[in-house]
């Protein structure tokens, strides 16, 4: 009798795709991953209509606090401001006079916004408050010349906006079950924040996919996280589970609970301000919501929830981080990775935090040359279709959701 | 030659690491990455081998102290440990300093950094 096998947690069979017959099992066309014409349709149907995450409520805590979020896809800058009434509002950062940005700082505190071009001044509520030499204008209805306000809604402390001034769904409807099932996670405790940003020569959907399957972990990440998220009991990086609800998808990622950390890494785990992903520990602050490790698997490490279209949250029991992808072209994307660690309560925990920042960066950068090579192959017309493993179901799902959003939108316009 | 002013660079218990301060107690996370990318792996390994035997004791020492209230010597010790955090994967994961198919990490810089030595408050 083989005791080791008997005690090993079972890996999930390759039957996930069959639970979603509407997604099929065949190859997926590669055109949407390189075609500029298709990309233009995605911008209209998806990025101008979906709810987009701008940041956290803590970035503008008090009346007069504001932060700016750049949307590289549209070369836009959105101002998120807390008004005197305590409400958060979002505005296009565009002066109604000649179109200059009214605020140039990335964050701060102010009584209002004064355009640095001619000095038009707006209140925290976006209303046009003052125009220098107002008498010099022939017709000026200040009431109609406030900053353009964008729909803003909040989910679990995350601030979302919609570029469509009349969104076809509320944020709650858009996030659906996926959002509801994650409510209660300790997002607000991750106050020690860092962020990396870069431009990768890849289609935005390939960048999303990069974090949505672990089939590649034992091979591509063989020097780094192979033994953490895969390991001898799960040699091919099978997922625990994958859940598809509406346009969003979550995968629960297997963790090797017998993982022996390297020396420096082990010290970092010991002094991390929250439990590490392979500790198997859920600390007293982390009552896991229903949607996190939904099957309550004991060998769980992280959940990766990809909120459509461009925002991924990777959640462990002690820290979380997000990826956001802002396409610049069919083959180019701005990628932002933001870590939310528990605050250090002593100087040694700063070392644990640094290890998280470094190992996370090192591991994700292992994917990037591969992504750029794939894009070159796509751009050269050398790949006509993608063939997906059962546990690459999230990639298949993304393809279908994108196609459905584009087609549904175009149909609604033509009727 | 004028006599050089001497003052302790590190807390007394860690004075044996003082010669590492000049090269390895660096400004911030970005400077530590740059150090890793521009230092021969043999030199990184030598640093790692010097630091590792003292690391548990250094962390126990730092665990008794608060960010934002460190003496210059304590801050230098923390910064050596933060360099060890940056160099750790170079030795423990890659052995060769960088991932064999390394993407240039300078293309993915920190745009929001965590300060080395500032009080971080308490989570809500």
PDB file of N, CA and C in Angstrom, chain A residues 58-107:
ATOM      1  N   UNK A  58     -10.022  54.733   0.515  1.00  0.00           N
ATOM      2  CA  UNK A  58      -9.040  55.315   1.445  1.00  0.00           C
ATOM      3  C   UNK A  58      -8.125  56.332   0.744  1.00  0.00           C
ATOM      4  N   UNK A  59      -8.088  56.324  -0.569  1.00  0.00           N
ATOM      5  CA  UNK A  59      -7.248  57.284  -1.289  1.00  0.00           C
ATOM      6  C   UNK A  59      -7.833  58.700  -1.240  1.00  0.00           C
ATOM      7  N   UNK A  60      -9.073  58.823  -0.835  1.00  0.00           N
ATOM      8  CA  UNK A  60      -9.696  60.144  -0.649  1.00  0.00           C
ATOM      9  C   UNK A  60     -10.615  60.047   0.565  1.00  0.00           C
ATOM     10  N   UNK A  61     -10.022  60.165   1.743  1.00  0.00           N
ATOM     11  CA  UNK A  61     -10.764  59.891   2.983  1.00  0.00           C
ATOM     12  C   UNK A  61     -11.640  61.053   3.430  1.00  0.00           C
ATOM     13  N   UNK A  62     -11.094  62.281   3.306  1.00  0.00           N
ATOM     14  CA  UNK A  62     -11.776  63.441   3.901  1.00  0.00           C
ATOM     15  C   UNK A  62     -12.240  64.394   2.811  1.00  0.00           C
ATOM     16  N   UNK A  63     -13.250  65.212   3.129  1.00  0.00           N
ATOM     17  CA  UNK A  63     -13.699  66.204   2.145  1.00  0.00           C
ATOM     18  C   UNK A  63     -12.518  67.025   1.622  1.00  0.00           C
ATOM     19  N   UNK A  64     -12.428  67.156   0.313  1.00  0.00           N
ATOM     20  CA  UNK A  64     -11.321  67.887  -0.304  1.00  0.00           C
ATOM     21  C   UNK A  64     -10.188  66.974  -0.756  1.00  0.00           C
ATOM     22  N   UNK A  65     -10.167  65.728  -0.265  1.00  0.00           N
ATOM     23  CA  UNK A  65      -9.149  64.781  -0.746  1.00  0.00           C
ATOM     24  C   UNK A  65      -9.513  64.343  -2.162  1.00  0.00           C
ATOM     25  N   UNK A  66      -8.510  64.185  -2.982  1.00  0.00           N
ATOM     26  CA  UNK A  66      -8.773  63.689  -4.338  1.00  0.00           C
ATOM     27  C   UNK A  66      -7.618  62.794  -4.783  1.00  0.00           C
ATOM     28  N   UNK A  67      -7.895  61.955  -5.754  1.00  0.00           N
ATOM     29  CA  UNK A  67      -6.814  61.277  -6.479  1.00  0.00           C
ATOM     30  C   UNK A  67      -7.177  61.218  -7.955  1.00  0.00           C
ATOM     31  N   UNK A  68      -6.144  61.110  -8.746  1.00  0.00           N
ATOM     32  CA  UNK A  68      -6.328  61.070 -10.187  1.00  0.00           C
ATOM     33  C   UNK A  68      -5.974  59.667 -10.668  1.00  0.00           C
ATOM     34  N   UNK A  69      -6.760  59.160 -11.584  1.00  0.00           N
ATOM     35  CA  UNK A  69      -6.438  57.866 -12.178  1.00  0.00           C
ATOM     36  C   UNK A  69      -6.315  58.066 -13.681  1.00  0.00           C
ATOM     37  N   UNK A  70      -5.172  57.658 -14.201  1.00  0.00           N
ATOM     38  CA  UNK A  70      -4.989  57.757 -15.648  1.00  0.00           C
ATOM     39  C   UNK A  70      -5.517  56.506 -16.318  1.00  0.00           C
ATOM     40  N   UNK A  71      -6.226  56.698 -17.420  1.00  0.00           N
ATOM     41  CA  UNK A  71      -6.720  55.574 -18.224  1.00  0.00           C
ATOM     42  C   UNK A  71      -5.939  55.590 -19.536  1.00  0.00           C
ATOM     43  N   UNK A  72      -4.811  54.897 -19.574  1.00  0.00           N
ATOM     44  CA  UNK A  72      -3.934  55.002 -20.742  1.00  0.00           C
ATOM     45  C   UNK A  72      -4.629  54.605 -22.042  1.00  0.00           C
ATOM     46  N   UNK A  73      -5.604  53.714 -21.964  1.00  0.00           N
ATOM     47  CA  UNK A  73      -6.301  53.251 -23.157  1.00  0.00           C
ATOM     48  C   UNK A  73      -6.901  54.413 -23.938  1.00  0.00           C
ATOM     49  N   UNK A  74      -7.434  55.400 -23.197  1.00  0.00           N
ATOM     50  CA  UNK A  74      -8.101  56.523 -23.843  1.00  0.00           C
ATOM     51  C   UNK A  74      -7.327  57.822 -23.645  1.00  0.00           C
ATOM     52  N   UNK A  75      -6.132  57.736 -23.117  1.00  0.00           N
ATOM     53  CA  UNK A  75      -5.360  58.925 -22.784  1.00  0.00           C
ATOM     54  C   UNK A  75      -6.220  59.891 -21.963  1.00  0.00           C
ATOM     55  N   UNK A  76      -6.922  59.323 -21.001  1.00  0.00           N
ATOM     56  CA  UNK A  76      -7.841  60.097 -20.165  1.00  0.00           C
ATOM     57  C   UNK A  76      -7.316  60.154 -18.746  1.00  0.00           C
ATOM     58  N   UNK A  77      -7.772  61.182 -18.044  1.00  0.00           N
ATOM     59  CA  UNK A  77      -7.446  61.306 -16.640  1.00  0.00           C
ATOM     60  C   UNK A  77      -8.752  61.548 -15.898  1.00  0.00           C
ATOM     61  N   UNK A  78      -9.012  60.715 -14.910  1.00  0.00           N
ATOM     62  CA  UNK A  78     -10.255  60.809 -14.143  1.00  0.00           C
ATOM     63  C   UNK A  78      -9.925  61.301 -12.738  1.00  0.00           C
ATOM     64  N   UNK A  79     -10.681  62.316 -12.292  1.00  0.00           N
ATOM     65  CA  UNK A  79     -10.499  62.846 -10.937  1.00  0.00           C
ATOM     66  C   UNK A  79     -11.535  62.211 -10.021  1.00  0.00           C
ATOM     67  N   UNK A  80     -11.083  61.655  -8.919  1.00  0.00           N
ATOM     68  CA  UNK A  80     -12.008  61.122  -7.914  1.00  0.00           C
ATOM     69  C   UNK A  80     -11.861  62.017  -6.680  1.00  0.00           C
ATOM     70  N   UNK A  81     -12.966  62.613  -6.269  1.00  0.00           N
ATOM     71  CA  UNK A  81     -12.929  63.680  -5.264  1.00  0.00           C
ATOM     72  C   UNK A  81     -13.949  63.413  -4.165  1.00  0.00           C
ATOM     73  N   UNK A  82     -13.570  63.676  -2.918  1.00  0.00           N
ATOM     74  CA  UNK A  82     -14.572  63.608  -1.854  1.00  0.00           C
ATOM     75  C   UNK A  82     -15.099  65.013  -1.583  1.00  0.00           C
ATOM     76  N   UNK A  83     -16.388  65.171  -1.738  1.00  0.00           N
ATOM     77  CA  UNK A  83     -17.010  66.489  -1.595  1.00  0.00           C
ATOM     78  C   UNK A  83     -17.222  66.888  -0.145  1.00  0.00           C
ATOM     79  N   UNK A  84     -17.672  68.123   0.040  1.00  0.00           N
ATOM     80  CA  UNK A  84     -17.960  68.626   1.394  1.00  0.00           C
ATOM     81  C   UNK A  84     -19.037  67.792   2.065  1.00  0.00           C
ATOM     82  N   UNK A  85     -19.912  67.192   1.254  1.00  0.00           N
ATOM     83  CA  UNK A  85     -20.995  66.365   1.806  1.00  0.00           C
ATOM     84  C   UNK A  85     -20.526  64.937   2.101  1.00  0.00           C
ATOM     85  N   UNK A  86     -19.217  64.671   1.909  1.00  0.00           N
ATOM     86  CA  UNK A  86     -18.684  63.340   2.205  1.00  0.00           C
ATOM     87  C   UNK A  86     -18.812  62.355   1.052  1.00  0.00           C
ATOM     88  N   UNK A  87     -19.486  62.759  -0.008  1.00  0.00           N
ATOM     89  CA  UNK A  87     -19.686  61.851  -1.150  1.00  0.00           C
ATOM     90  C   UNK A  87     -18.478  61.849  -2.087  1.00  0.00           C
ATOM     91  N   UNK A  88     -18.180  60.674  -2.627  1.00  0.00           N
ATOM     92  CA  UNK A  88     -17.151  60.595  -3.668  1.00  0.00           C
ATOM     93  C   UNK A  88     -17.792  60.850  -5.022  1.00  0.00           C
ATOM     94  N   UNK A  89     -17.106  61.643  -5.829  1.00  0.00           N
ATOM     95  CA  UNK A  89     -17.570  61.877  -7.197  1.00  0.00           C
ATOM     96  C   UNK A  89     -16.390  61.713  -8.148  1.00  0.00           C
ATOM     97  N   UNK A  90     -16.710  61.368  -9.386  1.00  0.00           N
ATOM     98  CA  UNK A  90     -15.656  61.243 -10.401  1.00  0.00           C
ATOM     99  C   UNK A  90     -15.950  62.222 -11.532  1.00  0.00           C
ATOM    100  N   UNK A  91     -14.916  62.842 -12.025  1.00  0.00           N
ATOM    101  CA  UNK A  91     -15.065  63.817 -13.108  1.00  0.00           C
ATOM    102  C   UNK A  91     -14.002  63.568 -14.168  1.00  0.00           C
ATOM    103  N   UNK A  92     -14.360  63.869 -15.405  1.00  0.00           N
ATOM    104  CA  UNK A  92     -13.319  64.010 -16.420  1.00  0.00           C
ATOM    105  C   UNK A  92     -12.462  65.203 -16.006  1.00  0.00           C
ATOM    106  N   UNK A  93     -11.164  65.030 -16.059  1.00  0.00           N
ATOM    107  CA  UNK A  93     -10.240  66.084 -15.632  1.00  0.00           C
ATOM    108  C   UNK A  93     -10.026  67.052 -16.795  1.00  0.00           C
ATOM    109  N   UNK A  94     -11.111  67.692 -17.194  1.00  0.00           N
ATOM    110  CA  UNK A  94     -11.079  68.510 -18.419  1.00  0.00           C
ATOM    111  C   UNK A  94     -11.817  69.818 -18.173  1.00  0.00           C
ATOM    112  N   UNK A  95     -11.130  70.921 -18.334  1.00  0.00           N
ATOM    113  CA  UNK A  95     -11.734  72.238 -18.156  1.00  0.00           C
ATOM    114  C   UNK A  95     -12.708  72.517 -19.302  1.00  0.00           C
ATOM    115  N   UNK A  96     -13.890  73.079 -18.950  1.00  0.00           N
ATOM    116  CA  UNK A  96     -14.922  73.330 -19.958  1.00  0.00           C
ATOM    117  C   UNK A  96     -14.589  74.535 -20.840  1.00  0.00           C
ATOM    118  N   UNK A  97     -13.530  75.258 -20.492  1.00  0.00           N
ATOM    119  CA  UNK A  97     -13.164  76.410 -21.297  1.00  0.00           C
ATOM    120  C   UNK A  97     -12.420  75.974 -22.551  1.00  0.00           C
ATOM    121  N   UNK A  98     -11.219  75.441 -22.378  1.00  0.00           N
ATOM    122  CA  UNK A  98     -10.423  75.089 -23.557  1.00  0.00           C
ATOM    123  C   UNK A  98      -9.910  73.648 -23.519  1.00  0.00           C
ATOM    124  N   UNK A  99     -10.266  72.896 -22.438  1.00  0.00           N
ATOM    125  CA  UNK A  99      -9.950  71.470 -22.440  1.00  0.00           C
ATOM    126  C   UNK A  99      -8.680  71.059 -21.717  1.00  0.00           C
ATOM    127  N   UNK A 100      -8.039  71.994 -21.068  1.00  0.00           N
ATOM    128  CA  UNK A 100      -6.841  71.607 -20.302  1.00  0.00           C
ATOM    129  C   UNK A 100      -7.254  70.785 -19.077  1.00  0.00           C
ATOM    130  N   UNK A 101      -6.309  70.054 -18.514  1.00  0.00           N
ATOM    131  CA  UNK A 101      -6.587  69.356 -17.256  1.00  0.00           C
ATOM    132  C   UNK A 101      -6.674  70.390 -16.125  1.00  0.00           C
ATOM    133  N   UNK A 102      -7.690  70.251 -15.276  1.00  0.00           N
ATOM    134  CA  UNK A 102      -7.842  71.220 -14.186  1.00  0.00           C
ATOM    135  C   UNK A 102      -6.955  70.865 -12.995  1.00  0.00           C
ATOM    136  N   UNK A 103      -6.545  69.608 -12.895  1.00  0.00           N
ATOM    137  CA  UNK A 103      -5.682  69.186 -11.782  1.00  0.00           C
ATOM    138  C   UNK A 103      -4.529  68.376 -12.366  1.00  0.00           C
ATOM    139  N   UNK A 104      -3.327  68.731 -11.955  1.00  0.00           N
ATOM    140  CA  UNK A 104      -2.152  68.046 -12.504  1.00  0.00           C
ATOM    141  C   UNK A 104      -1.519  67.092 -11.506  1.00  0.00           C
ATOM    142  N   UNK A 105      -1.847  67.246 -10.216  1.00  0.00           N
ATOM    143  CA  UNK A 105      -1.262  66.366  -9.199  1.00  0.00           C
ATOM    144  C   UNK A 105      -1.921  64.994  -9.240  1.00  0.00           C
ATOM    145  N   UNK A 106      -1.192  63.980  -8.797  1.00  0.00           N
ATOM    146  CA  UNK A 106      -1.765  62.629  -8.805  1.00  0.00           C
ATOM    147  C   UNK A 106      -2.702  62.398  -7.631  1.00  0.00           C
ATOM    148  N   UNK A 107      -2.504  63.151  -6.562  1.00  0.00           N
ATOM    149  CA  UNK A 107      -3.357  63.036  -5.378  1.00  0.00           C
ATOM    150  C   UNK A 107      -3.099  64.255  -4.524  1.00  0.00           C
TER     151      UNK A 107
END
